[in-house]
Coordinates of C-alpha atoms in Angstrom, one line a residue:
Chain A
M1 CA 0.0 0.0 0.0
T2 CA 3.0 2.3 0.0
A3 CA 2.8 5.5 -1.9
V4 CA -0.4 5.0 -3.7
T5 CA -1.2 8.6 -3.1
A6 CA -2.6 10.5 -6.1
R7 CA 0.4 12.1 -7.6
P8 CA 0.1 14.5 -10.5
T9 CA 2.2 12.2 -12.7
A10 CA 0.2 12.5 -15.8
S11 CA 1.2 16.1 -16.4
R12 CA 4.8 15.5 -15.7
R13 CA 7.5 15.1 -18.3
R14 CA 8.6 11.5 -18.8
F15 CA 11.6 10.4 -20.8
N16 CA 11.5 8.6 -24.0
G17 CA 14.6 6.6 -23.3
A18 CA 17.3 9.2 -22.7
G19 CA 18.3 9.6 -26.3
K20 CA 17.8 6.0 -27.0
P21 CA 14.3 5.9 -28.4
W22 CA 14.3 2.1 -28.9
V23 CA 14.6 1.4 -25.2
P24 CA 10.8 1.5 -24.4
Y25 CA 10.1 -0.8 -27.3
L26 CA 12.7 -3.3 -26.0
F27 CA 10.8 -3.2 -22.7
V28 CA 7.4 -3.9 -24.1
A29 CA 8.6 -6.3 -26.8
P30 CA 8.2 -9.6 -24.8
F31 CA 4.6 -8.8 -23.9
V32 CA 3.7 -7.6 -27.3
L33 CA 5.3 -10.6 -28.9
L34 CA 3.6 -13.0 -26.5
F35 CA 0.3 -11.1 -26.9
L36 CA 0.5 -11.5 -30.7
V37 CA 1.4 -15.1 -30.6
F38 CA -0.9 -16.4 -27.8
L39 CA -3.9 -14.0 -27.9
V40 CA -4.2 -12.5 -31.3
S41 CA -3.1 -15.4 -33.4
P42 CA -5.4 -18.0 -31.7
I43 CA -8.3 -15.7 -32.5
I44 CA -7.2 -15.4 -36.1
V45 CA -6.6 -19.2 -36.2
A46 CA -10.1 -19.8 -34.8
V47 CA -11.8 -17.6 -37.3
W48 CA -9.7 -19.0 -40.2
N49 CA -10.4 -22.6 -39.1
S50 CA -14.1 -22.0 -38.7
L51 CA -14.3 -21.4 -42.5
F52 CA -12.9 -24.8 -43.4
S53 CA -13.9 -28.4 -43.0
Q54 CA -12.2 -31.7 -43.0
Q55 CA -13.8 -33.9 -45.6
S56 CA -13.0 -37.5 -46.0
S57 CA -12.8 -38.5 -49.7
G58 CA -14.4 -41.6 -51.0
L59 CA -15.3 -44.2 -48.4
G60 CA -12.8 -42.7 -45.9
F61 CA -9.8 -44.6 -47.5
G62 CA -8.4 -41.7 -49.3
G63 CA -7.6 -39.7 -46.2
T64 CA -9.0 -36.3 -45.5
T65 CA -8.9 -33.1 -47.4
T66 CA -9.5 -29.6 -46.1
A67 CA -12.1 -27.6 -48.0
F68 CA -13.3 -24.1 -47.8
V69 CA -16.9 -24.1 -46.6
G70 CA -17.6 -20.5 -45.9
L71 CA -20.0 -20.0 -43.0
D72 CA -21.2 -23.7 -43.1
N73 CA -19.7 -24.4 -39.7
F74 CA -21.5 -21.5 -38.2
A75 CA -24.8 -22.6 -39.8
R76 CA -24.2 -26.1 -38.4
A77 CA -23.4 -24.8 -34.9
L78 CA -26.4 -22.5 -34.9
S79 CA -28.7 -25.2 -36.0
D80 CA -27.3 -27.6 -33.5
Q81 CA -30.2 -27.9 -31.0
D82 CA -28.0 -29.0 -28.1
F83 CA -25.6 -26.2 -28.6
L84 CA -28.4 -23.6 -28.5
V85 CA -29.9 -25.2 -25.5
S86 CA -26.6 -25.0 -23.7
F87 CA -26.7 -21.2 -24.1
G88 CA -30.2 -21.1 -22.7
R89 CA -29.0 -23.2 -19.8
V90 CA -26.1 -21.0 -18.8
A91 CA -28.4 -18.0 -19.2
L92 CA -30.9 -19.5 -16.8
Y93 CA -28.1 -20.5 -14.5
G94 CA -26.6 -17.0 -14.6
L95 CA -30.0 -15.4 -13.9
V96 CA -30.1 -17.3 -10.6
Q97 CA -26.5 -17.9 -9.6
V98 CA -25.2 -14.3 -10.1
P99 CA -27.9 -12.5 -8.2
V100 CA -27.9 -15.0 -5.3
M101 CA -24.1 -14.9 -5.0
M102 CA -24.1 -11.1 -5.2
F103 CA -26.8 -10.8 -2.6
I104 CA -24.9 -13.0 -0.2
A105 CA -21.6 -11.3 -0.9
A106 CA -23.1 -7.8 -0.5
T107 CA -25.0 -8.7 2.7
L108 CA -21.9 -10.2 4.2
A109 CA -19.8 -7.2 3.1
L110 CA -22.3 -4.8 4.6
L111 CA -22.5 -6.7 7.9
F112 CA -18.7 -6.8 8.2
D113 CA -18.6 -3.1 7.5
S114 CA -21.1 -2.4 10.3
A115 CA -20.2 -2.4 13.9
L116 CA -22.6 -5.3 14.5
V117 CA -20.2 -8.2 14.0
R118 CA -17.8 -9.5 16.6
G119 CA -14.9 -11.8 15.5
R120 CA -14.9 -10.3 12.0
R121 CA -11.5 -11.7 11.1
F122 CA -12.7 -15.3 11.7
F123 CA -15.9 -14.8 9.7
Q124 CA -14.1 -13.2 6.8
F125 CA -11.6 -16.0 6.8
A126 CA -14.3 -18.6 6.7
A127 CA -16.1 -16.9 3.8
F128 CA -12.8 -16.5 1.9
L129 CA -11.4 -20.0 2.5
P130 CA -13.3 -21.7 -0.4
Y131 CA -11.7 -19.3 -2.8
A132 CA -8.3 -20.8 -1.9
V133 CA -9.7 -24.2 -3.0
P134 CA -9.2 -24.5 -6.8
G135 CA -12.5 -24.7 -8.7
V136 CA -11.8 -28.1 -9.9
I137 CA -11.1 -29.4 -6.5
A138 CA -14.2 -27.7 -5.1
A139 CA -16.2 -29.5 -7.8
L140 CA -14.6 -32.8 -6.8
L141 CA -15.4 -32.1 -3.2
W142 CA -19.0 -31.2 -3.7
G143 CA -19.3 -34.1 -6.1
F144 CA -18.8 -36.4 -3.1
L145 CA -21.3 -34.4 -1.1
Y146 CA -23.9 -34.9 -3.8
Q147 CA -23.5 -38.6 -4.1
P148 CA -26.0 -40.6 -2.0
S149 CA -23.4 -43.3 -1.1
V150 CA -21.0 -41.0 0.7
S151 CA -22.9 -37.7 1.3
P152 CA -23.6 -36.7 4.9
L153 CA -26.1 -34.2 3.5
I154 CA -28.3 -36.8 1.9
Q155 CA -27.8 -39.2 4.8
A156 CA -29.0 -36.5 7.2
L157 CA -31.9 -35.6 5.0
S158 CA -33.0 -39.2 4.6
S159 CA -32.8 -39.7 8.3
I160 CA -35.6 -37.1 8.7
G161 CA -37.5 -38.6 5.9
V162 CA -36.5 -36.3 3.0
D163 CA -35.4 -38.2 -0.1
A164 CA -33.1 -35.7 -1.8
N165 CA -31.5 -36.3 -5.1
L166 CA -29.0 -33.5 -5.8
L167 CA -28.0 -34.9 -9.1
A168 CA -31.5 -35.3 -10.7
P169 CA -32.0 -33.8 -14.1
G170 CA -33.9 -30.8 -12.8
T171 CA -31.7 -30.1 -9.8
V172 CA -28.2 -30.8 -11.1
L173 CA -27.9 -27.3 -12.6
W174 CA -28.5 -25.8 -9.2
S175 CA -26.0 -28.2 -7.6
I176 CA -23.4 -26.8 -10.0
A177 CA -24.6 -23.2 -9.1
N178 CA -24.0 -24.1 -5.5
V179 CA -20.4 -25.0 -6.2
S180 CA -19.8 -21.6 -7.9
I181 CA -21.5 -19.7 -5.1
W182 CA -19.5 -21.6 -2.5
S183 CA -16.2 -20.8 -4.4
Y184 CA -16.6 -17.2 -5.4
T185 CA -18.8 -15.5 -2.8
G186 CA -15.7 -14.8 -0.7
I187 CA -13.7 -12.9 -3.2
N188 CA -16.7 -10.8 -4.2
M189 CA -17.4 -10.1 -0.6
I190 CA -13.7 -9.0 -0.1
I191 CA -13.9 -6.6 -3.1
M192 CA -17.1 -5.0 -1.9
F193 CA -15.9 -4.8 1.6
A194 CA -12.7 -3.0 0.5
A195 CA -14.9 -0.5 -1.4
L196 CA -17.1 0.0 1.6
Q197 CA -14.1 0.6 3.9
A198 CA -13.0 3.4 1.6
I199 CA -16.1 5.5 2.1
P200 CA -15.5 8.4 4.4
R201 CA -17.4 7.7 7.7
E202 CA -18.6 11.3 8.0
I203 CA -21.2 10.6 5.4
Y204 CA -23.0 8.3 7.7
E205 CA -22.9 10.7 10.6
A206 CA -25.0 13.2 8.6
A207 CA -27.5 10.5 7.7
R208 CA -27.7 9.4 11.3
I209 CA -28.3 12.9 12.6
D210 CA -31.2 12.9 10.1
G211 CA -32.5 9.8 11.8
A212 CA -31.7 7.2 9.2
S213 CA -31.5 3.6 10.5
D214 CA -28.5 1.3 9.9
L215 CA -30.5 -0.6 7.3
R216 CA -31.5 2.6 5.6
I217 CA -27.9 3.8 5.5
A218 CA -26.7 0.4 4.2
V219 CA -29.3 0.3 1.4
G220 CA -29.6 4.0 0.6
I221 CA -26.0 5.2 1.0
K222 CA -23.5 2.4 1.2
L223 CA -24.8 0.3 -1.7
P224 CA -25.1 3.1 -4.2
M225 CA -21.6 4.3 -3.2
I226 CA -20.1 0.9 -4.0
A227 CA -22.2 0.5 -7.2
P228 CA -19.2 0.4 -9.5
A229 CA -17.5 -2.4 -7.5
V230 CA -20.8 -4.3 -7.3
L231 CA -21.5 -4.0 -11.1
L232 CA -18.0 -4.9 -12.2
T233 CA -17.9 -8.0 -10.0
T234 CA -21.3 -8.8 -11.5
L235 CA -19.9 -8.3 -15.0
S236 CA -17.1 -10.7 -14.3
S237 CA -19.5 -13.2 -12.8
I238 CA -21.7 -13.0 -15.9
I239 CA -18.7 -13.6 -18.1
G240 CA -17.7 -16.5 -15.8
T241 CA -21.2 -17.9 -16.3
L242 CA -20.9 -17.9 -20.0
Q243 CA -17.5 -19.7 -19.7
L244 CA -18.8 -22.3 -17.3
F245 CA -16.8 -25.4 -17.8
N246 CA -14.8 -26.7 -14.8
E247 CA -17.6 -27.5 -12.4
P248 CA -20.0 -29.3 -14.8
Q249 CA -17.1 -31.1 -16.5
V250 CA -16.0 -32.5 -13.2
L251 CA -19.5 -33.3 -11.9
K252 CA -20.2 -35.0 -15.2
N253 CA -18.1 -37.9 -13.7
V254 CA -20.6 -38.5 -10.9
T255 CA -23.9 -38.2 -12.8
A256 CA -25.3 -39.1 -16.2
N257 CA -27.5 -36.0 -16.1
I258 CA -24.8 -33.7 -17.3
S259 CA -24.3 -34.2 -21.1
S260 CA -21.0 -33.6 -22.8
D261 CA -22.4 -30.4 -24.3
Y262 CA -24.1 -29.2 -21.2
T263 CA -22.6 -25.7 -21.5
P264 CA -21.3 -23.9 -24.6
N265 CA -17.7 -24.4 -23.4
M266 CA -18.3 -28.1 -22.9
A267 CA -19.8 -28.3 -26.3
I268 CA -16.6 -26.7 -27.8
Y269 CA -14.5 -29.1 -25.8
A270 CA -16.6 -32.1 -26.9
A271 CA -16.5 -31.1 -30.5
S272 CA -12.8 -30.7 -30.5
T273 CA -11.9 -33.9 -28.6
L274 CA -14.8 -36.4 -28.6
G275 CA -16.4 -35.3 -31.9
K276 CA -13.0 -34.7 -33.5
D277 CA -14.3 -31.8 -35.5
P278 CA -11.9 -28.9 -34.7
N279 CA -13.4 -26.7 -37.4
L280 CA -16.9 -26.9 -35.9
A281 CA -15.3 -26.3 -32.5
S282 CA -13.6 -23.2 -33.8
A283 CA -16.9 -21.8 -35.1
M284 CA -18.5 -22.5 -31.8
A285 CA -15.6 -20.8 -30.0
V286 CA -16.1 -17.7 -32.2
I287 CA -19.8 -17.7 -31.5
L288 CA -19.2 -17.9 -27.7
G289 CA -16.6 -15.2 -27.9
V290 CA -18.9 -12.9 -29.8
A291 CA -21.7 -13.6 -27.3
T292 CA -19.4 -12.9 -24.4
L293 CA -18.3 -9.6 -26.0
I294 CA -21.9 -8.5 -26.6
V295 CA -22.9 -9.3 -23.0
S296 CA -19.8 -7.5 -21.7
V297 CA -20.5 -4.4 -23.7
I298 CA -24.2 -4.3 -22.5
V299 CA -23.2 -4.7 -18.9
L300 CA -20.5 -2.1 -19.2
R301 CA -22.9 0.4 -20.7
L302 CA -25.4 -0.2 -17.9
N303 CA -22.5 0.1 -15.4
N304 CA -21.5 3.5 -16.8
R305 CA -25.0 4.8 -16.7
T306 CA -25.5 3.6 -13.1
T307 CA -22.2 4.9 -12.0
K308 CA -22.9 8.2 -13.5
R309 CA -26.3 8.4 -11.8
A310 CA -24.8 7.4 -8.5
S311 CA -22.2 10.1 -8.7
D312 CA -24.8 12.7 -9.9
G313 CA -26.9 11.9 -6.9
L314 CA -24.2 12.8 -4.5
Chain B
M1 CA -13.7 -18.1 -13.8
A2 CA -11.5 -17.0 -11.0
S3 CA -9.1 -15.1 -13.2
D4 CA -11.9 -13.5 -15.0
T5 CA -13.4 -12.3 -11.8
L6 CA -10.2 -10.6 -10.9
S7 CA -9.3 -9.3 -14.3
V8 CA -12.4 -7.1 -14.5
T9 CA -12.5 -5.9 -11.0
A10 CA -9.2 -4.1 -11.7
A11 CA -11.1 -1.6 -13.6
T12 CA -13.3 -0.7 -10.7
T13 CA -13.0 2.8 -9.5
M14 CA -12.5 1.8 -6.0
P15 CA -10.9 4.5 -4.0
D16 CA -8.0 3.7 -1.9
A17 CA -9.1 1.8 1.2
P18 CA -7.3 1.0 4.4
E19 CA -6.2 -2.6 4.5
P20 CA -9.3 -4.4 5.7
G21 CA -7.6 -6.9 7.9
A22 CA -5.7 -4.1 9.7
A23 CA -8.8 -2.0 10.3
P24 CA -8.7 -0.7 13.8
R25 CA -10.1 -3.1 16.2
A26 CA -13.3 -2.1 17.8
P27 CA -12.2 -0.5 21.0
K28 CA -14.0 -1.9 23.9
P29 CA -15.8 0.8 25.8
P30 CA -14.0 1.2 29.1
K31 CA -16.0 0.0 32.1
R32 CA -19.5 -0.1 30.8
P33 CA -20.7 -3.2 32.4
R34 CA -24.1 -4.4 31.4
G35 CA -25.5 -1.6 29.3
A36 CA -28.0 -2.2 26.6
T37 CA -25.8 -0.4 24.1
T38 CA -22.2 -0.3 23.4
F39 CA -19.9 1.9 21.4
V40 CA -17.9 0.7 18.4
N41 CA -15.8 3.3 16.6
G42 CA -18.0 5.9 18.1
D43 CA -21.2 4.3 16.8
R44 CA -23.9 3.3 19.2
V45 CA -24.6 -0.4 18.7
S46 CA -27.3 -2.4 20.5
R47 CA -25.9 -5.4 22.3
V48 CA -28.8 -7.5 21.3
G49 CA -28.4 -6.5 17.7
M50 CA -24.7 -7.5 17.9
V51 CA -25.4 -10.9 19.4
I52 CA -28.2 -11.7 16.9
T53 CA -26.0 -10.6 13.9
T54 CA -23.0 -12.5 15.1
A55 CA -25.1 -15.6 15.7
A56 CA -26.8 -15.3 12.3
L57 CA -23.3 -15.3 10.7
L58 CA -22.8 -18.8 11.9
I59 CA -25.1 -20.1 9.2
P60 CA -23.1 -18.9 6.2
T61 CA -19.9 -19.7 8.1
A62 CA -21.0 -23.3 8.5
Y63 CA -21.8 -23.4 4.7
F64 CA -18.3 -22.2 3.9
L65 CA -16.4 -24.4 6.3
V66 CA -18.4 -27.7 6.5
P67 CA -17.3 -29.0 3.1
V68 CA -13.7 -28.5 4.0
L69 CA -14.3 -30.2 7.3
W70 CA -15.8 -33.1 5.5
L71 CA -12.7 -33.4 3.3
V72 CA -10.5 -33.5 6.4
V73 CA -12.7 -36.2 8.1
A74 CA -13.1 -38.3 4.9
S75 CA -9.3 -38.2 4.3
T76 CA -8.8 -40.3 7.5
K77 CA -11.1 -43.1 6.4
S78 CA -10.5 -46.3 4.6
T79 CA -12.4 -47.0 1.4
G80 CA -15.0 -49.2 3.2
D81 CA -15.5 -46.7 6.0
L82 CA -16.0 -43.8 3.5
F83 CA -19.2 -45.5 2.3
S84 CA -20.3 -47.2 5.4
T85 CA -19.8 -44.6 8.2
P86 CA -21.6 -41.3 8.7
G87 CA -19.9 -38.4 6.9
F88 CA -18.8 -36.4 9.8
A89 CA -17.9 -39.1 12.2
F90 CA -14.4 -40.3 12.4
A91 CA -13.9 -44.0 11.8
D92 CA -10.7 -46.0 12.1
F93 CA -7.9 -43.6 11.5
H94 CA -6.5 -44.4 8.1
L95 CA -4.9 -41.1 7.1
W96 CA -1.4 -42.4 7.2
D97 CA -2.3 -45.5 5.1
N98 CA -4.1 -43.2 2.7
L99 CA -1.1 -41.0 2.3
V100 CA 1.2 -43.9 1.7
E101 CA -1.2 -45.3 -0.8
L102 CA -1.4 -41.8 -2.4
S103 CA 2.4 -41.7 -2.7
T104 CA 2.8 -45.1 -4.1
Y105 CA -0.2 -45.5 -6.4
D106 CA 0.9 -45.8 -10.1
D107 CA 4.5 -45.3 -9.1
G108 CA 3.8 -42.1 -7.2
I109 CA 2.2 -40.3 -10.1
Y110 CA 0.5 -38.0 -7.7
W111 CA 3.7 -36.3 -6.7
R112 CA 4.7 -36.0 -10.3
W113 CA 1.4 -34.1 -10.9
A114 CA 2.1 -32.0 -7.8
F115 CA 5.6 -31.3 -9.1
N116 CA 4.2 -30.3 -12.5
S117 CA 1.6 -28.0 -10.8
V118 CA 4.5 -26.3 -8.9
I119 CA 6.6 -26.0 -12.1
Y120 CA 3.7 -24.4 -14.0
S121 CA 2.7 -22.1 -11.2
V122 CA 6.1 -21.1 -9.8
I123 CA 8.1 -20.7 -13.0
G124 CA 5.0 -19.5 -14.9
S125 CA 4.1 -16.8 -12.3
A126 CA 7.7 -15.6 -11.9
L127 CA 8.0 -15.2 -15.7
T128 CA 4.6 -13.6 -15.9
A129 CA 5.3 -11.1 -13.2
F130 CA 8.6 -10.2 -14.9
V131 CA 7.0 -9.6 -18.3
C132 CA 4.2 -7.6 -16.7
A133 CA 6.7 -5.5 -14.7
L134 CA 8.8 -4.7 -17.8
T135 CA 5.7 -3.7 -19.7
G136 CA 4.0 -1.7 -16.9
Y137 CA 7.2 0.0 -16.1
A138 CA 7.8 1.1 -19.7
L139 CA 4.3 2.4 -20.0
A140 CA 4.6 4.4 -16.9
V141 CA 8.1 5.8 -17.3
Y142 CA 8.5 6.4 -21.0
R143 CA 6.6 8.3 -23.5
F144 CA 6.8 6.6 -26.9
R145 CA 4.8 6.2 -30.0
G146 CA 2.1 3.6 -29.7
R147 CA 2.0 3.8 -25.9
N148 CA -1.7 4.8 -25.9
V149 CA -2.6 2.1 -28.3
L150 CA -0.8 -0.4 -26.1
I151 CA -2.7 0.8 -23.0
G152 CA -6.0 0.5 -25.0
I153 CA -5.1 -3.0 -26.1
V154 CA -4.3 -4.1 -22.5
L155 CA -7.6 -2.7 -21.2
G156 CA -9.6 -4.2 -24.1
S157 CA -8.0 -7.6 -24.0
M158 CA -9.1 -8.0 -20.3
L159 CA -12.5 -8.6 -21.8
I160 CA -11.4 -11.6 -23.8
P161 CA -12.2 -14.6 -21.6
G162 CA -9.5 -17.2 -21.2
T163 CA -11.6 -20.2 -21.7
V164 CA -13.0 -19.1 -25.1
I165 CA -9.5 -19.0 -26.6
A166 CA -8.5 -22.2 -25.0
Q167 CA -9.6 -24.3 -27.9
P168 CA -8.0 -22.0 -30.5
T169 CA -4.9 -21.8 -28.4
Y170 CA -4.8 -25.6 -28.5
V171 CA -5.1 -25.7 -32.2
L172 CA -2.3 -23.1 -32.5
L173 CA -0.1 -25.1 -30.1
V174 CA -0.6 -28.2 -32.2
N175 CA 0.5 -26.2 -35.3
L176 CA 3.6 -25.0 -33.4
G177 CA 4.3 -28.5 -32.2
L178 CA 4.1 -27.4 -28.6
N179 CA 1.2 -29.6 -27.6
N180 CA 2.1 -32.1 -24.9
T181 CA 5.0 -30.0 -23.7
Y182 CA 5.7 -27.9 -20.6
W183 CA 6.0 -24.9 -22.9
G184 CA 2.5 -25.4 -24.2
I185 CA 1.2 -24.7 -20.8
L186 CA 3.8 -22.1 -19.7
L187 CA 3.9 -19.8 -22.6
P188 CA 0.2 -18.9 -23.1
A189 CA -0.1 -18.1 -19.4
L190 CA 2.5 -15.3 -19.8
V191 CA 0.0 -13.1 -21.5
F192 CA -1.7 -11.5 -18.5
P193 CA -3.2 -8.1 -19.3
F194 CA -4.5 -7.6 -15.8
G195 CA -1.0 -8.0 -14.5
V196 CA 0.3 -5.5 -16.9
L197 CA -2.4 -3.0 -15.8
L198 CA -1.5 -3.6 -12.1
S199 CA 2.2 -3.1 -12.8
F200 CA 1.5 0.0 -14.8
I201 CA -0.6 1.5 -12.0
Y202 CA 2.0 0.5 -9.4
A203 CA 4.9 1.9 -11.5
Q204 CA 3.1 5.2 -12.0
S205 CA 2.7 5.7 -8.3
S206 CA 5.8 4.2 -6.9
V207 CA 8.7 5.0 -9.3
P208 CA 9.7 8.7 -9.0
I209 CA 11.1 10.1 -12.2
E210 CA 13.7 12.1 -10.2
L211 CA 15.2 8.9 -9.0
I212 CA 15.5 7.6 -12.6
E213 CA 17.1 10.9 -13.6
A214 CA 19.6 10.7 -10.8
A215 CA 20.5 7.1 -11.7
R216 CA 21.0 8.2 -15.3
L217 CA 23.3 11.0 -14.2
D218 CA 25.3 8.3 -12.4
G219 CA 25.7 6.6 -15.7
A220 CA 23.4 3.6 -15.1
G221 CA 21.8 2.0 -18.2
E222 CA 18.0 1.9 -18.7
F223 CA 17.7 -1.8 -18.0
R224 CA 20.0 -1.5 -15.0
I225 CA 17.8 1.2 -13.6
F226 CA 14.7 -1.0 -14.1
A227 CA 16.3 -4.1 -12.5
G228 CA 18.0 -2.3 -9.7
M229 CA 15.4 0.3 -8.8
G230 CA 12.2 -0.1 -10.7
L231 CA 11.6 -3.7 -9.7
R232 CA 12.3 -3.0 -6.1
L233 CA 10.1 0.0 -5.9
M234 CA 7.2 -1.9 -7.6
S235 CA 7.7 -4.9 -5.4
T236 CA 4.4 -4.7 -3.5
G237 CA 2.4 -4.5 -6.7
L238 CA 4.4 -7.3 -8.2
V239 CA 3.6 -9.6 -5.3
T240 CA 0.0 -9.2 -6.2
V241 CA 0.7 -9.9 -9.9
L242 CA 2.7 -12.9 -8.8
L243 CA 0.0 -14.3 -6.6
F244 CA -2.8 -13.9 -9.1
A245 CA -0.6 -15.5 -11.9
F246 CA 0.2 -18.3 -9.5
L247 CA -3.4 -18.9 -8.6
G248 CA -4.4 -18.8 -12.3
S249 CA -1.9 -21.4 -13.2
W250 CA -2.6 -23.6 -10.2
N251 CA -6.3 -23.6 -11.0
S252 CA -5.9 -23.9 -14.7
Y253 CA -7.8 -26.9 -16.1
L254 CA -9.3 -26.5 -19.6
L255 CA -6.1 -25.8 -21.4
P256 CA -4.0 -28.5 -19.8
L257 CA -6.9 -30.9 -20.4
L258 CA -6.8 -30.1 -24.1
V259 CA -3.1 -29.8 -24.6
L260 CA -1.6 -32.6 -22.5
T261 CA -2.0 -36.3 -23.3
D262 CA 1.0 -37.5 -21.4
Q263 CA 0.2 -38.3 -17.8
E264 CA 3.7 -37.3 -16.7
L265 CA 3.1 -33.7 -17.7
M266 CA -0.3 -33.2 -16.2
P267 CA -1.0 -30.8 -13.3
L268 CA -2.9 -31.9 -10.2
T269 CA -6.3 -30.5 -11.5
V270 CA -6.2 -32.7 -14.6
G271 CA -4.7 -35.7 -12.8
L272 CA -7.2 -35.7 -9.9
T273 CA -10.2 -35.4 -12.1
G274 CA -8.9 -38.3 -14.1
W275 CA -8.8 -40.3 -10.9
S276 CA -12.3 -39.2 -10.1
Q277 CA -13.5 -40.4 -13.5
A278 CA -11.6 -43.7 -13.2
S279 CA -13.0 -44.3 -9.7
I280 CA -16.3 -45.5 -11.3
T281 CA -14.5 -48.7 -12.2
I282 CA -11.7 -48.6 -9.5
P283 CA -13.5 -47.8 -6.2
G284 CA -10.1 -47.5 -4.3
L285 CA -9.5 -44.3 -6.2
Q286 CA -12.3 -42.5 -4.4
V287 CA -10.3 -42.3 -1.2
L288 CA -7.2 -41.3 -3.1
T289 CA -9.1 -38.5 -4.8
V290 CA -10.3 -37.3 -1.4
V291 CA -6.8 -37.4 0.2
G292 CA -5.2 -36.0 -3.0
S293 CA -7.6 -33.1 -3.0
L294 CA -6.9 -32.3 0.7
V295 CA -3.1 -32.5 0.2
S296 CA -3.4 -30.2 -2.9
V297 CA -5.5 -27.6 -1.1
I298 CA -3.4 -27.3 2.1
P299 CA -0.2 -25.6 0.7
I300 CA -2.1 -23.2 -1.6
A301 CA -4.5 -22.2 1.2
I302 CA -1.6 -21.5 3.5
V303 CA 0.3 -19.5 1.0
F304 CA -2.8 -17.6 -0.2
L305 CA -4.2 -16.8 3.2
S306 CA -0.9 -15.8 4.7
L307 CA -0.2 -13.4 1.9
Q308 CA -3.6 -11.9 2.1
R309 CA -2.1 -8.6 3.3
Y310 CA -0.3 -8.2 0.0
W311 CA -2.9 -9.1 -2.6
K312 CA -5.8 -7.4 -0.8
S313 CA -3.9 -4.1 -0.8
G314 CA -2.9 -4.8 -4.4
L315 CA -6.6 -5.3 -5.4
T316 CA -7.6 -2.1 -3.7
A317 CA -4.7 -0.1 -5.0
G318 CA -5.3 -1.6 -8.4
G319 CA -8.6 0.1 -8.5
V320 CA -7.3 3.6 -7.6
R321 CA -6.5 4.7 -11.1
G322 CA -8.2 1.9 -13.1

């Protein structure tokens, strides 16, 4: 935290390499090079590959040839019922998982920011611990807790006469959502809490003198003031939802109710490995990338507007 | 998902916050024995409200901790007991046997995976932090043609989600002949725009131009100034970059799953899920997956939680100028 004071650096003169103008380029060269090779060119490769198709000639004896097929792969992907359903699935998932997680994270952050909680360090540690568990391991762990043969949860429920099946076709999506909520509530809570702690306390004094209750202050003042933090954590969670892969892919091992194209990312993985159609997979990846970009832009727009309104209001 | 969560939050306009963990402890009001209210940081707080709130927090706390507790308990059981005894009750203590089995199964492949995870994460994050530091430092200290474009690209590319380009990256790696190699996992991870942004912000605020001028007058070369002074001045920010890069590599799953076919090169995430899948036919692997998960979580949890101070402040500071 040292020296993060606002310094008027922007207006100050900075050197262009002390008479050696190539120096800055030398400094940024590794990043730029890696960026071009491992971020730009995969995108180009994906778009390029999505326009071709492997075609086996004859009865499959003549090997395969690569032919230009235009937008065929995109048409195939978009007419693939399962692929489309997977988008609907993650949309439904996101509509529930993101608000629930944000609600829990914001509530915890507000509680920790209030003077009402004793032993805050311990409670924060507990909420944060799951984030230190890699997502894949978290899914493995919950996978055990979902299986009737080992799960203490299901055993406890059945002892009081409730026959729970956490891996049933209708419930498994929410079991996956639970893994994500468990994993990522803590980090979102920490980010919101840090934003809350940065608000000058005097603002609350004024509200309190006007007779506002703690709840009123939390909802009416604190939340709007951390709106940018809340919305940007929401944005990243929405993007994360579209990318959903690790948790369902791991839980797929313990239930037959998760298909290999359960989410868009799983469909891409399945097409490029199981289906052995890398061209179709590339088209799917491009579609998913574009969808993600559109969602990001929409949320960022909303964010800008809300942030502006919040700052106008003050 | 984790890395995405973080990459975007960097752009929040969070003002500088005091380090949360170090927030002043609520001073106990001196000698106010059994009042209905108490004072915390000057706020009047009802005792009853405090007790109720703290008690209510036990529910989410149980939710967060109980699965980890189950992992610890389950790790001490034999395969038979795992299925036949209640989840949270200790049975015969088999932890040691399980660890021995974990270490010897398949010629100790588990430790090979752990070693790989460490290689990918330690070497990967060190290289990543270095590349980010070089770039961020140059963006902050020099004015050069293309600088603004580069800043724009860094900001924009944070919106490109890692998993979407996993498949195209895999195709590229195959074309480069890097699939099924250490490099295939290490190199793509070096592109870390969020780290560049953090380094840039840190360099801007912590590397005074006067110091660079003084070093120049003493005849030090530009790279020498960076290595000797810049890196040191940016170190707090770089710890944050290092930690997030480390965590990103440690948690990485999709790319290694696509790129690696050789067991000997796999990280723990891919290896353990492989066991979980195989445990359908080999029941003994269930317990090994449990113990293996526990062993893999402990070091990372210790490192991450003990370094909280650094990365929390980094996150907050990262938002200052974002």
